[in-house]
Coordinates of C-alpha atoms in Angstrom, one line a residue:
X3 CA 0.0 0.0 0.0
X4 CA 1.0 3.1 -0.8
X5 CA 2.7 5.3 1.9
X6 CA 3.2 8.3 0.2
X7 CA 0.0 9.0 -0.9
X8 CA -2.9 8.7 1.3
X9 CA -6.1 6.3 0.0
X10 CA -8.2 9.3 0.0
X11 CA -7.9 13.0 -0.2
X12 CA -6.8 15.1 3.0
X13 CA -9.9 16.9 4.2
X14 CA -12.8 13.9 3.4
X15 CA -14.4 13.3 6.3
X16 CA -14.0 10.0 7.7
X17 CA -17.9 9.1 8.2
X18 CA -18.0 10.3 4.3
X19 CA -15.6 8.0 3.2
X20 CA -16.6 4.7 4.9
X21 CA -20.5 5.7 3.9
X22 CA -19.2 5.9 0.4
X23 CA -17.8 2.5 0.3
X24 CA -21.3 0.6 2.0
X25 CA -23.0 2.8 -0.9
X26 CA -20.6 0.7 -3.5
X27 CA -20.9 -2.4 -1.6
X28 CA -24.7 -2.7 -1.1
X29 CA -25.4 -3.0 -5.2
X30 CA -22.6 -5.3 -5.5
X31 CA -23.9 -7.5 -3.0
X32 CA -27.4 -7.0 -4.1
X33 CA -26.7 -8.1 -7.6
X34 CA -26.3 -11.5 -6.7
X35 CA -29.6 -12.3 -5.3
X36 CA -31.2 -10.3 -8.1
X37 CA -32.2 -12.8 -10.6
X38 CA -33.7 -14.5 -8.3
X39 CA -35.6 -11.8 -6.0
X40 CA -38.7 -13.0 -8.0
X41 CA -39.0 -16.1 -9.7
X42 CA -42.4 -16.0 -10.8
X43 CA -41.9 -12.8 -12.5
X44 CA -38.4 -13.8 -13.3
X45 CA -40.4 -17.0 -15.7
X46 CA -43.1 -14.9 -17.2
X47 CA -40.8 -12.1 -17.8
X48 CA -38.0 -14.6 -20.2
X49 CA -41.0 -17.4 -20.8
X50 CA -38.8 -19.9 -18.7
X51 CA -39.0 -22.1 -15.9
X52 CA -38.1 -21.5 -12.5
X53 CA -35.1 -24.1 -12.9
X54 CA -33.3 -21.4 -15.5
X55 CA -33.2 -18.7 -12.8
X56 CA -32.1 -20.6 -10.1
X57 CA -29.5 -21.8 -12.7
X58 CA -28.7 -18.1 -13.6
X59 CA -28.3 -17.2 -9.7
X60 CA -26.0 -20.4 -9.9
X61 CA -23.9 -19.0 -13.0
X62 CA -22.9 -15.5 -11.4
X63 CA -21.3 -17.7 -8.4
X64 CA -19.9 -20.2 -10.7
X65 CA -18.0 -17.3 -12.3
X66 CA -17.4 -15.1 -9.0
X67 CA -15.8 -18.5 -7.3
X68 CA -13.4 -19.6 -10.4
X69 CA -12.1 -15.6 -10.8
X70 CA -11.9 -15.2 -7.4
X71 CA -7.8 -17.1 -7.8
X72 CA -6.9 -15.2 -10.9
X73 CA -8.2 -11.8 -9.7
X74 CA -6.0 -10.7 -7.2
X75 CA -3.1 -10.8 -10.0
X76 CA -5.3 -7.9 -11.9
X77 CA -5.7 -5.6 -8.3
X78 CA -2.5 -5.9 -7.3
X79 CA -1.4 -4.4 -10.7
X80 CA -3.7 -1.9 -12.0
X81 CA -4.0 0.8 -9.5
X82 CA -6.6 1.3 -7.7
X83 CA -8.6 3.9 -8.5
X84 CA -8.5 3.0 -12.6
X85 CA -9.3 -0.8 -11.6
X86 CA -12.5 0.4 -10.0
X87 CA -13.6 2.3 -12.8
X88 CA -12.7 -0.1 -15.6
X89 CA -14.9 -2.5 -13.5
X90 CA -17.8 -0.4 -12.8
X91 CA -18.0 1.1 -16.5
X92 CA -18.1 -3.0 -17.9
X93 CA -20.4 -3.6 -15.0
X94 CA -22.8 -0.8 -15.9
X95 CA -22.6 -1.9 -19.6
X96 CA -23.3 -5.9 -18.9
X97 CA -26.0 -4.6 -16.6
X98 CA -28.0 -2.2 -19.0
X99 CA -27.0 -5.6 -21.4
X100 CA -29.1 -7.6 -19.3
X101 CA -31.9 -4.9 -19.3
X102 CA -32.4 -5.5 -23.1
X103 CA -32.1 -8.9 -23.4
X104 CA -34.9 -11.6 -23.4
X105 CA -33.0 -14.7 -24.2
X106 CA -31.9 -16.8 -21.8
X107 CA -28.5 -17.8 -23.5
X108 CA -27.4 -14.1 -23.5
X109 CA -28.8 -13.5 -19.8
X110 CA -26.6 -16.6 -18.4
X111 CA -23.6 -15.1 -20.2
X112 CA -24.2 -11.7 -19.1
X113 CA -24.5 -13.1 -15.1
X114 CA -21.4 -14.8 -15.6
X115 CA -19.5 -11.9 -17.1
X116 CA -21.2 -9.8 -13.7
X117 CA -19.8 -12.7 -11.3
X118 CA -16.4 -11.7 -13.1
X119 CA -16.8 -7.8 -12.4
X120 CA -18.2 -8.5 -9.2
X121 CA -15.1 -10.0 -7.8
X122 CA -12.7 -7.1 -8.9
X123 CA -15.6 -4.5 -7.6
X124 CA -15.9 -6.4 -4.2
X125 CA -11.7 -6.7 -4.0
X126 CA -11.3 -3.3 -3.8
X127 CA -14.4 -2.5 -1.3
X128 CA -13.4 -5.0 1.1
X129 CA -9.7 -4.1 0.9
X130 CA -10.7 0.0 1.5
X131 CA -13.1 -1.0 4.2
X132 CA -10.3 -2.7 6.1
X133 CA -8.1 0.2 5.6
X134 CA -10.7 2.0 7.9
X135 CA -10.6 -0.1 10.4
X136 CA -7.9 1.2 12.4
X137 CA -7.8 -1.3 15.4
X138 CA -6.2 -4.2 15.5
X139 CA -9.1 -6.4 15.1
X140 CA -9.6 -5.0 11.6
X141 CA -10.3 -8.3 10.1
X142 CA -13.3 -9.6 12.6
X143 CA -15.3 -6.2 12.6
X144 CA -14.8 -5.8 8.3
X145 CA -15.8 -10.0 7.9
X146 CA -18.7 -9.3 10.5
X147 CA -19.6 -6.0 8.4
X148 CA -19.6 -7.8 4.8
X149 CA -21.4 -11.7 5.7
X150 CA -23.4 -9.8 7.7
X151 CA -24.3 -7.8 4.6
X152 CA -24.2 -11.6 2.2
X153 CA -26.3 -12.7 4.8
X154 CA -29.5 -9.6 4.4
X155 CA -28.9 -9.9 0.4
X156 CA -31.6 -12.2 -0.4
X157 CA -34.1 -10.9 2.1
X158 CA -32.6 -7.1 1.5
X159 CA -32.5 -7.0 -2.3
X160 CA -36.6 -9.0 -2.6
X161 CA -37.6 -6.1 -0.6
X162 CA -36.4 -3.2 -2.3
X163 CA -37.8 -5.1 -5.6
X164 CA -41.3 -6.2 -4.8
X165 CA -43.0 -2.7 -5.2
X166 CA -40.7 -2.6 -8.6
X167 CA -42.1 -6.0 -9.5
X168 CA -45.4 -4.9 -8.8
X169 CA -45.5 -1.8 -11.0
X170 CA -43.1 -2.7 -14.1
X171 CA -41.9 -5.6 -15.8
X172 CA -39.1 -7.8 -14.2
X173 CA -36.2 -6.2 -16.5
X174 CA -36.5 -2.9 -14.8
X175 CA -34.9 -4.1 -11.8
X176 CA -31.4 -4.1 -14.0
X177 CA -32.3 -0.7 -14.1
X178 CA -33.1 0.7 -10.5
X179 CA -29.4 -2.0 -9.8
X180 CA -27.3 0.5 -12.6
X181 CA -29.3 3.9 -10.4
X182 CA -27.4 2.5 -7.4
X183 CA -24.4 1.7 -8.6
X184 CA -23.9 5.1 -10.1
X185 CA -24.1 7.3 -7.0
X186 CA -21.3 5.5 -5.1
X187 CA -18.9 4.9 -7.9
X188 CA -18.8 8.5 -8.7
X189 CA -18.5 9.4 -5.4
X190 CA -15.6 7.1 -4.4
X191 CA -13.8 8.4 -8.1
X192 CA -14.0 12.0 -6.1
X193 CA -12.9 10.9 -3.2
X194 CA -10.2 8.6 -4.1
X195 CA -6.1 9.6 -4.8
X196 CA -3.9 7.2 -7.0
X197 CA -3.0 4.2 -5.4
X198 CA -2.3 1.0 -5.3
X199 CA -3.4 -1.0 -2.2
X200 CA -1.2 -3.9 -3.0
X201 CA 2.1 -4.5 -4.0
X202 CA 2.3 -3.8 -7.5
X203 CA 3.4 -7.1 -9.8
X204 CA 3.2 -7.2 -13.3
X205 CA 0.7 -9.5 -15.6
X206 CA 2.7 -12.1 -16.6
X207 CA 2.0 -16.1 -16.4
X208 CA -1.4 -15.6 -15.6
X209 CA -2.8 -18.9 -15.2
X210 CA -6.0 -18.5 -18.0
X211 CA -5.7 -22.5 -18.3
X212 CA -6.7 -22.9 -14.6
X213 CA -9.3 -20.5 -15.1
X214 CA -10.5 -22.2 -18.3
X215 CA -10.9 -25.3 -16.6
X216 CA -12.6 -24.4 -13.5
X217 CA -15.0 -22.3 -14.9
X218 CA -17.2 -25.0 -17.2
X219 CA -16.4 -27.5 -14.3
X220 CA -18.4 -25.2 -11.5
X221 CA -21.3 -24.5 -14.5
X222 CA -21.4 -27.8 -15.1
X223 CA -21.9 -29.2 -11.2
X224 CA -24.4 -26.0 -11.1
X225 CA -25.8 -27.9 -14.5
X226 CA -26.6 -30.9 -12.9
X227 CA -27.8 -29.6 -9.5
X228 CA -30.3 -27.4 -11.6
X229 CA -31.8 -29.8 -13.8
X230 CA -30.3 -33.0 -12.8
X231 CA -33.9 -34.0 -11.3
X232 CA -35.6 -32.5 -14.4
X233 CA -33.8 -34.8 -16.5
X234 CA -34.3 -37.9 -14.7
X235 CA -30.4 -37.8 -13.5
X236 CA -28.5 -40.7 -15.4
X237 CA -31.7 -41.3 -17.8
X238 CA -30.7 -38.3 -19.8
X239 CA -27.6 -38.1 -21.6
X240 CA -27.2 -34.4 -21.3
X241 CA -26.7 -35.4 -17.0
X242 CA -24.4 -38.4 -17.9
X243 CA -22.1 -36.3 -20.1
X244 CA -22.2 -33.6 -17.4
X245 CA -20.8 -35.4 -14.7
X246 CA -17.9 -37.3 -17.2
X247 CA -17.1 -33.6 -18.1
X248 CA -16.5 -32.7 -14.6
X249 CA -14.4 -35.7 -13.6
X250 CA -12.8 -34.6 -16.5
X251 CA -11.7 -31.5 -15.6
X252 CA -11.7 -32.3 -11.9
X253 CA -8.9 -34.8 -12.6
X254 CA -6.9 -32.4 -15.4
X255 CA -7.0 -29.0 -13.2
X256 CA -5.5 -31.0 -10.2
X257 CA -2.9 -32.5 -12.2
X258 CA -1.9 -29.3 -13.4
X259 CA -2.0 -27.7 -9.8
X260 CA 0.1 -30.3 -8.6
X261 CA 2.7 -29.5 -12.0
X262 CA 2.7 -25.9 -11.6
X263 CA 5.3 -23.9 -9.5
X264 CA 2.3 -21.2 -8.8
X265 CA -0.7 -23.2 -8.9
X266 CA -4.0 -21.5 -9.0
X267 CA -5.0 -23.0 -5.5
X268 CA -2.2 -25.0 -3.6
X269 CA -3.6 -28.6 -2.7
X270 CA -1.8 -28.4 0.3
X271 CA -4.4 -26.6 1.6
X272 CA -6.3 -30.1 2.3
X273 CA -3.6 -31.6 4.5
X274 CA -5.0 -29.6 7.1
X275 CA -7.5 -31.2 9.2
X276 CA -9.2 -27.9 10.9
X277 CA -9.1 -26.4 7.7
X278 CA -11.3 -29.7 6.5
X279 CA -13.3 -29.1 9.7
X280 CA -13.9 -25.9 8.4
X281 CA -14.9 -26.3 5.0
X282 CA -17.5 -29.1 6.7
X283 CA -19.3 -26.4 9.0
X284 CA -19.5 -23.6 6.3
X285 CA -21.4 -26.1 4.3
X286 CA -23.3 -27.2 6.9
X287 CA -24.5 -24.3 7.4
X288 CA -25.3 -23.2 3.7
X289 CA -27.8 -26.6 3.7
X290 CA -28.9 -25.1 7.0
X291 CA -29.3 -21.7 5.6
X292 CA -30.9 -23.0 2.6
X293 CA -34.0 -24.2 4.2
X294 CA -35.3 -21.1 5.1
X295 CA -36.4 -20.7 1.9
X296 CA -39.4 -22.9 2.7
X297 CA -40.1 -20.7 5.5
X298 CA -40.6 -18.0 3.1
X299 CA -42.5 -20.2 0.2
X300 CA -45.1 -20.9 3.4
X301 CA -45.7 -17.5 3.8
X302 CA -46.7 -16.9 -0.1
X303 CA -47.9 -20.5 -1.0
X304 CA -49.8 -21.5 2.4
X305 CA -50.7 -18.0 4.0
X306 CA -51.1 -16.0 0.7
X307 CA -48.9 -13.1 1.3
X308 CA -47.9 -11.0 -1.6
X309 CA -43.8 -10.5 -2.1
X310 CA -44.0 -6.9 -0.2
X311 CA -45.8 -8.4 2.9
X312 CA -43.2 -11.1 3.2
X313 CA -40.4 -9.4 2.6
X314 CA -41.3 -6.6 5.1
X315 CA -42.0 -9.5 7.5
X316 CA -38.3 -10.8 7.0
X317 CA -36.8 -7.3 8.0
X318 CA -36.8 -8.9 11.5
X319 CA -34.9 -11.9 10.2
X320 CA -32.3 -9.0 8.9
X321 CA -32.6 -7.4 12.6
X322 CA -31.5 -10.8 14.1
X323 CA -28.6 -11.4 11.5
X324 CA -26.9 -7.7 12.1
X325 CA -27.4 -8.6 15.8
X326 CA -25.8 -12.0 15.3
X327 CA -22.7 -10.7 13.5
X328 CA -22.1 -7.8 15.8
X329 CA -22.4 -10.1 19.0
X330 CA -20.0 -13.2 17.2
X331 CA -17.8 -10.6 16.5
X332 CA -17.6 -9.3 19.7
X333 CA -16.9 -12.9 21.2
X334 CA -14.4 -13.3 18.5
X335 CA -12.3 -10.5 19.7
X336 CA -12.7 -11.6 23.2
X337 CA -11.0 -14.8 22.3
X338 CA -14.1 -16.2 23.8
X339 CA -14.4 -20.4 22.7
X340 CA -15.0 -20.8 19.1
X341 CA -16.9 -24.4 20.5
X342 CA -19.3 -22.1 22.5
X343 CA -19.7 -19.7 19.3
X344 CA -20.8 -22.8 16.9
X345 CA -23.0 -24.2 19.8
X346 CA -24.9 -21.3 20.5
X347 CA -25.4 -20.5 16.8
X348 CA -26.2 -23.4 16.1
X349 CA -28.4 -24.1 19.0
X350 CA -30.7 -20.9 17.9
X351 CA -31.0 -22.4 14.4
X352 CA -32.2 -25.2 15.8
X353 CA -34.7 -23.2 17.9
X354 CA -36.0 -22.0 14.7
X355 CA -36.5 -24.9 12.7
X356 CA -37.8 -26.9 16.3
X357 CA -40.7 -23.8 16.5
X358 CA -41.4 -23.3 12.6
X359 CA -42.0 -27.1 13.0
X360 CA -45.2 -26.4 15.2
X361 CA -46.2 -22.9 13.6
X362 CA -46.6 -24.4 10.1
X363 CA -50.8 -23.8 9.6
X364 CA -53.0 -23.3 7.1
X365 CA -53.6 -20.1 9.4
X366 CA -51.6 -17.9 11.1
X367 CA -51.1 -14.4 12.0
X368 CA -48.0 -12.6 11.5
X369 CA -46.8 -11.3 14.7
X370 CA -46.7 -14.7 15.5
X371 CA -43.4 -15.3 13.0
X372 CA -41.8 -12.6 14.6
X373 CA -39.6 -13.7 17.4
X374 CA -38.8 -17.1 15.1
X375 CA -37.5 -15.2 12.2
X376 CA -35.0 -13.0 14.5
X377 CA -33.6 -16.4 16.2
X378 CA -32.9 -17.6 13.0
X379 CA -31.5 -14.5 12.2
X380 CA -29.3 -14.1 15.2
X381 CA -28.1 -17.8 14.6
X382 CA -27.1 -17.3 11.1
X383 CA -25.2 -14.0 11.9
X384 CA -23.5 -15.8 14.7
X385 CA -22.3 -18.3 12.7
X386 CA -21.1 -17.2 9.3
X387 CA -18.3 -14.8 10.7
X388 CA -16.6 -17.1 13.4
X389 CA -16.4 -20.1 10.5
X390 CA -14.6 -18.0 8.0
X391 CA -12.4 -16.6 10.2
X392 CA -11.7 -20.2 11.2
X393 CA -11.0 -21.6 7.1
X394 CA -8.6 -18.5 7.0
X395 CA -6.0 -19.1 10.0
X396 CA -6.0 -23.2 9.7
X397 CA -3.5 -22.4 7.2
X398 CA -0.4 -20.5 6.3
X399 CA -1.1 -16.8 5.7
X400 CA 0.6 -17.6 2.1
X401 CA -1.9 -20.2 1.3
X402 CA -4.9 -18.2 2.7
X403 CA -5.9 -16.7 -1.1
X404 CA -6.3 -20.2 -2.0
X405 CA -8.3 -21.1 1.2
X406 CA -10.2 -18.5 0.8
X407 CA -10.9 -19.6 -3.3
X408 CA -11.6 -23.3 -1.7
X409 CA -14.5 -22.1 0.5
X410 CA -15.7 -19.7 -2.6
X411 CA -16.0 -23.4 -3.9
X412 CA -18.0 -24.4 -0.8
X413 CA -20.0 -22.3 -0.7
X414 CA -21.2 -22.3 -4.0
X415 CA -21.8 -26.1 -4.1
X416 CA -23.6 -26.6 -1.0
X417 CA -26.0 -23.7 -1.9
X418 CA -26.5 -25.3 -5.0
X419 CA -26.7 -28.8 -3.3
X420 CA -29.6 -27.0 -1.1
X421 CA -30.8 -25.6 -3.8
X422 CA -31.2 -29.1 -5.5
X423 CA -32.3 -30.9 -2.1
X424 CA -35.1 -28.7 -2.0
X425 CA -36.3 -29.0 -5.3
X426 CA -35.9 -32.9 -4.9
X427 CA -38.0 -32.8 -1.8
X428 CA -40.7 -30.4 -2.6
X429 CA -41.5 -32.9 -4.9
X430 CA -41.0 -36.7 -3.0
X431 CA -42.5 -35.6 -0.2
X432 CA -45.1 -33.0 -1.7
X433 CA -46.4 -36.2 -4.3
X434 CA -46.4 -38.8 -1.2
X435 CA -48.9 -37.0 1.3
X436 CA -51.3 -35.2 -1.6
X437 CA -51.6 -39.4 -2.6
X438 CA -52.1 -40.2 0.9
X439 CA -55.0 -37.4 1.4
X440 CA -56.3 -38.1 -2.0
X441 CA -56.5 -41.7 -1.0
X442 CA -58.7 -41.3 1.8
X443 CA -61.1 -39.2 0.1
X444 CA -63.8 -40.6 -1.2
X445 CA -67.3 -39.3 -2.9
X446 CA -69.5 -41.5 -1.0
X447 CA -67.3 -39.8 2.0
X448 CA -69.6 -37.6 3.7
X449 CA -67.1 -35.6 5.2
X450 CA -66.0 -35.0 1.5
X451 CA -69.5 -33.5 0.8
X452 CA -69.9 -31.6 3.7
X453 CA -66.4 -29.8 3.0
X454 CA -67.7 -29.2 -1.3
X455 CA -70.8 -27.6 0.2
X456 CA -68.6 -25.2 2.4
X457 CA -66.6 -24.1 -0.5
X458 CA -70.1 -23.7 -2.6
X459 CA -71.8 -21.5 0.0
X460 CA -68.5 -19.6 0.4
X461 CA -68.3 -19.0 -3.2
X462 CA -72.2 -18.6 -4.2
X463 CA -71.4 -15.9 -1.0
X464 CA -69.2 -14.1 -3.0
X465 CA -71.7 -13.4 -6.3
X466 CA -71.6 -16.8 -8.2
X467 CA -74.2 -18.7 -9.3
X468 CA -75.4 -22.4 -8.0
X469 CA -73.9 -24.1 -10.7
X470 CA -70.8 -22.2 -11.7
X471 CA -70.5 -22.8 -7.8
X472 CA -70.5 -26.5 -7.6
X473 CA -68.0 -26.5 -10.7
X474 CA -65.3 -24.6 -9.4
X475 CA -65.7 -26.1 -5.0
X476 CA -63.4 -29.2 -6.0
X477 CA -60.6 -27.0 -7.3
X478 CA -60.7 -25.2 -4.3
X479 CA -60.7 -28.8 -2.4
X480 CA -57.6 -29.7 -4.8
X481 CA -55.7 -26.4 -3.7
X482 CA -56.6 -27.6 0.0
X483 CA -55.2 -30.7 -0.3
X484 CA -52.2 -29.1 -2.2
X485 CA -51.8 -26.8 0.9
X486 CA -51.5 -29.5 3.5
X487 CA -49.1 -31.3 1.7
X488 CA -46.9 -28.8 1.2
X489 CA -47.2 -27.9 5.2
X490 CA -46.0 -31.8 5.3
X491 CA -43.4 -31.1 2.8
X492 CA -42.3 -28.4 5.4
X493 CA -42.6 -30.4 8.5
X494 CA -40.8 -33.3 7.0
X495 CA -37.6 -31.2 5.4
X496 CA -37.4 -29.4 8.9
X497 CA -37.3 -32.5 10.7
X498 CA -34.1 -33.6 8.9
X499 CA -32.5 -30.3 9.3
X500 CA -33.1 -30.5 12.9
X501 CA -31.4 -33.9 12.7
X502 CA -28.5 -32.6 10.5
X503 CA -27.8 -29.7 13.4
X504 CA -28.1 -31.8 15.6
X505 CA -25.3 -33.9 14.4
X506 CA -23.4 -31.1 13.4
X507 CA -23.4 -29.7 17.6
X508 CA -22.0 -33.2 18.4
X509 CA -19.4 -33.0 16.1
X510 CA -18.2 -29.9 17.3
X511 CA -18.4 -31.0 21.1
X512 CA -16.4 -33.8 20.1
X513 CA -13.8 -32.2 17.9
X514 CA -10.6 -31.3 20.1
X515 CA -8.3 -28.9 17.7
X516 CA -11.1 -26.2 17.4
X517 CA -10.0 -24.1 20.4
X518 CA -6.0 -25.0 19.4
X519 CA -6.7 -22.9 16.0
X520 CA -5.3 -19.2 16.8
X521 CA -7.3 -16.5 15.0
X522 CA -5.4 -14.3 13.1
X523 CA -6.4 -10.9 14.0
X524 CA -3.0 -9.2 12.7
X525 CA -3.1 -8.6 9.3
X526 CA -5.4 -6.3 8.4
X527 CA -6.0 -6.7 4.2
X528 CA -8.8 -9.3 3.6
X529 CA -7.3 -12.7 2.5
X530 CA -8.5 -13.1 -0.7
X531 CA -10.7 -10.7 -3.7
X532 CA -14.0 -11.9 -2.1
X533 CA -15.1 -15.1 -0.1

């Protein structure tokens, strides 16, 4: 870093400078949850099905976790202030790209091109935020900043678009994401001398191969997480040729890893067993994590709330996450247990998923969600800090930008894996209790006729006449039945998270390196673009 020259002009305020880098950082870590902030509208926007979405989502992080090795050559070369503008100007441009665009082949090239951008955009931001934090436990208070900020995206970024969604079509939220981008790039351009953060080292031997192997094999695990089920798995030869295209690569970009005198990540990395321990918690937790995405399905599918009701009702899951993260934090820098961190996060995400068990209804009020959707907030925030921090010291600090790529990787295939589970299970378990409950209806039932002349009352109540009536009353039986089994669905998939974290608290009582594991609280630059 430059000594000479100070990061930012003289006479900027400090509150200015560190509000102008959460202004860059919030779009940038909005954009990844974007595609996905509405599906439904997302599908009749591009005339595709939810699986393409969820596949675009899947893209960006494909692209963000193979560049994440090959960007830091790029910031520690270009200086700082010209980096950030070349990426924000190509970020701008694939944006307003995607804002025209209808097809679905040029919308999965343009995420992956933003997953790209992102990385250099978020390098930068993480590395000026640290260089704010003037203490010496810099690197716990900017991790707790940013995954408490990965952590809101979803919930964050579906809440700022549901009125959007509402009043325009779905492209426009590329749109409003270029509006916000604007504001805090030009400001940090004003605000910003010529630097560079990093020591400077020229672009040579840049390891493109790597890159060009990594890439297609993360799309092509995405691939198969997507649509593997679609496809009927090993039926379909598009699944079978998939998976021997990721062994494939697998096997070539380790060999040349292994062969290479500056590999793109250093295999040595595995030999340690916390680090292993590690990687096994963070994606843990992203299964974890991934269920509450049921929680939020309930409230649209089950209660009928519209996107802005639930996604104001999840502002107190954001409460409990900034919570969470400021309080881990604060442990952390205590040098309080890591073991007692883990258990009590983990603990209150088992809370949650223990109470949502019992709360999934046909009816419920609101208020009554509350208090489970800041636990499982608080959980999630106590949780995601402490583990990273964790990854990051079980190895050398020279290997810690390839540690740091590995659990990129992690992350990105267990929220796929979720991602995949769910789908899986929405439909085993959703097609075994609507047969069930289908099964024991009968016509001659005269519980069943009873429950057809509710719904005709209720809907001859309502304007229509007799026989329109007693058309439409078994739809709205069918739509019942589809309702309970999806709160079985629910109950079900909870149950086997509850069992997963339970398993997961036993493994960390009886793991005895943990506490050995020194954090490393003296370097102050991030360890990697982005994690």
């Amino acid at each position: 870093m430059s000594q000479a020259t100070p990061i930012f002009r003289s006479w900027i305020p400090e509150w200015l400078i560190r509000f102008t880098i959460f202004l860059v950082l919030l779009p940038t870590v909005m954009l990844f949850a974007l595609s996905t902030a509405n599906v439904s509208a997302a599908t009749g926007f591009y005339g595709a099905e939810p699986q393409d979405i969820q596949f675009s989502m899947l893209i960006y992080y494909a692209s963000l976790a193979s560049f994440t090795p090959l960007e830091k050559r790029f910031f520690s070369r270009i200086a700082t202030k010209e980096y950030f503008l070349i990426c924000m100007v190509l970020q701008v441009l694939v944006t307003f790209w995607c804002y025209h665009t209808r097809e679905l082949p040029v919308l999965f090239i343009c995420r992956f091109l933003q997953g790209i951008l992102n990385c250099g955009v978020t390098s930068i931001c993480l590395t000026l935020l640290f260089s704010r934090l003037t203490s010496e436990h810099a690197r716990e208070t900017g991790y707790a900043i940013f995954y408490g900020m990965i952590l809101c995206s979803g919930s964050l970024t579906s809440l700022v678009t549901a009125p959007l969604v509402d009043d325009y079509e779905y492209n426009v939220l590329y749109k409003m994401i270029i509006y916000t981008f604007v504001p805090g790039a030009v400001l940090l351009l004003l605000l910003m001398n010529k630097v560079h953060l990093a020591r400077r080292t020229p672009l040579y031997q840049l390891d493109w191969s790597s890159f060009l192997l990594y890439a297609p094999m993360l799309i092509l695990l995405g691939y198969i997480m997507i649509y593997g089920q679609q496809y009927y798995w090993l039926q379909d030869a598009r699944i079978v040729w998939s998976i021997a295209g990721i062994v494939f690569l697998t096997i070539f970009f380790v060999i040349r890893q292994f062969s290479r005198k500056r590999p793109f990540i250093h295999m040595e990395v595995f030999k340690s067993r916390p680090f292993l321990f590690g990687l096994l918690l963070l994606g843990c937790l992203y299964l974890i994590r991934g269920s509450f995405n049921i929680t939020t399905s309930y409230f649209s599918t089950v209660l009928g709330m519209d996107p802005l009701n639930t996604y104001e009702l999840l502002t107190y899951n954001i409460v409990g996450i900034l919570i969470g993260a400021t309080i881990s934090a604060r442990l952390v820098i205590k040098k309080r247990p890591l073991q007692f961190i883990w258990l009590v996060g983990f603990f209150l995400l088992l809370v949650f998923h223990s109470s949502m068990y019992f709360l999934f209804a046909s009816e419920a009020d609101k208020i009554t969600f509350i208090l489970p959707l800041i636990i499982q907030g608080l959980g999630a925030g106590m949780l995601m800090t402490p583990i990273i921090l964790f990854i990051i010291s079980s190895v050398p600090e020279s290997m810690s930008p390839s540690a740091s790529a590995v659990g990129v990787f992690i992350r990105y295939a267990f929220f796929g894996l979720s991602t995949a589970l769910i789908n899986y299970f929405s439909l085993f378990f959703s097609k075994i209790h609507a047969m069930r409950m289908s099964d024991g209806i009968s016509r001659v039932d005269n519980g069943l006729a009873e429950r057809l002349n509710t719904y005709q009352l209720a809907l001859q109540s309502r304007g229509l006449i007799p026989d329109q009536a007693a058309k439409l009353a078994p739809g709205l039986l069918e739509k019942a039945i589809q309702k309970q089994a999806f709160l079985k669905y629910a109950m079900d998939y909870y149950e086997l998270v509850g069992i997963l974290i339970l398993v997961v608290m036993l493994l960390i009582v009886m793991t005895p390196y943990i506490n050995r594991t020194i954090i490393n609280v003296k370097y102050k630059q991030p360890a990697a673009a982005t994690f």
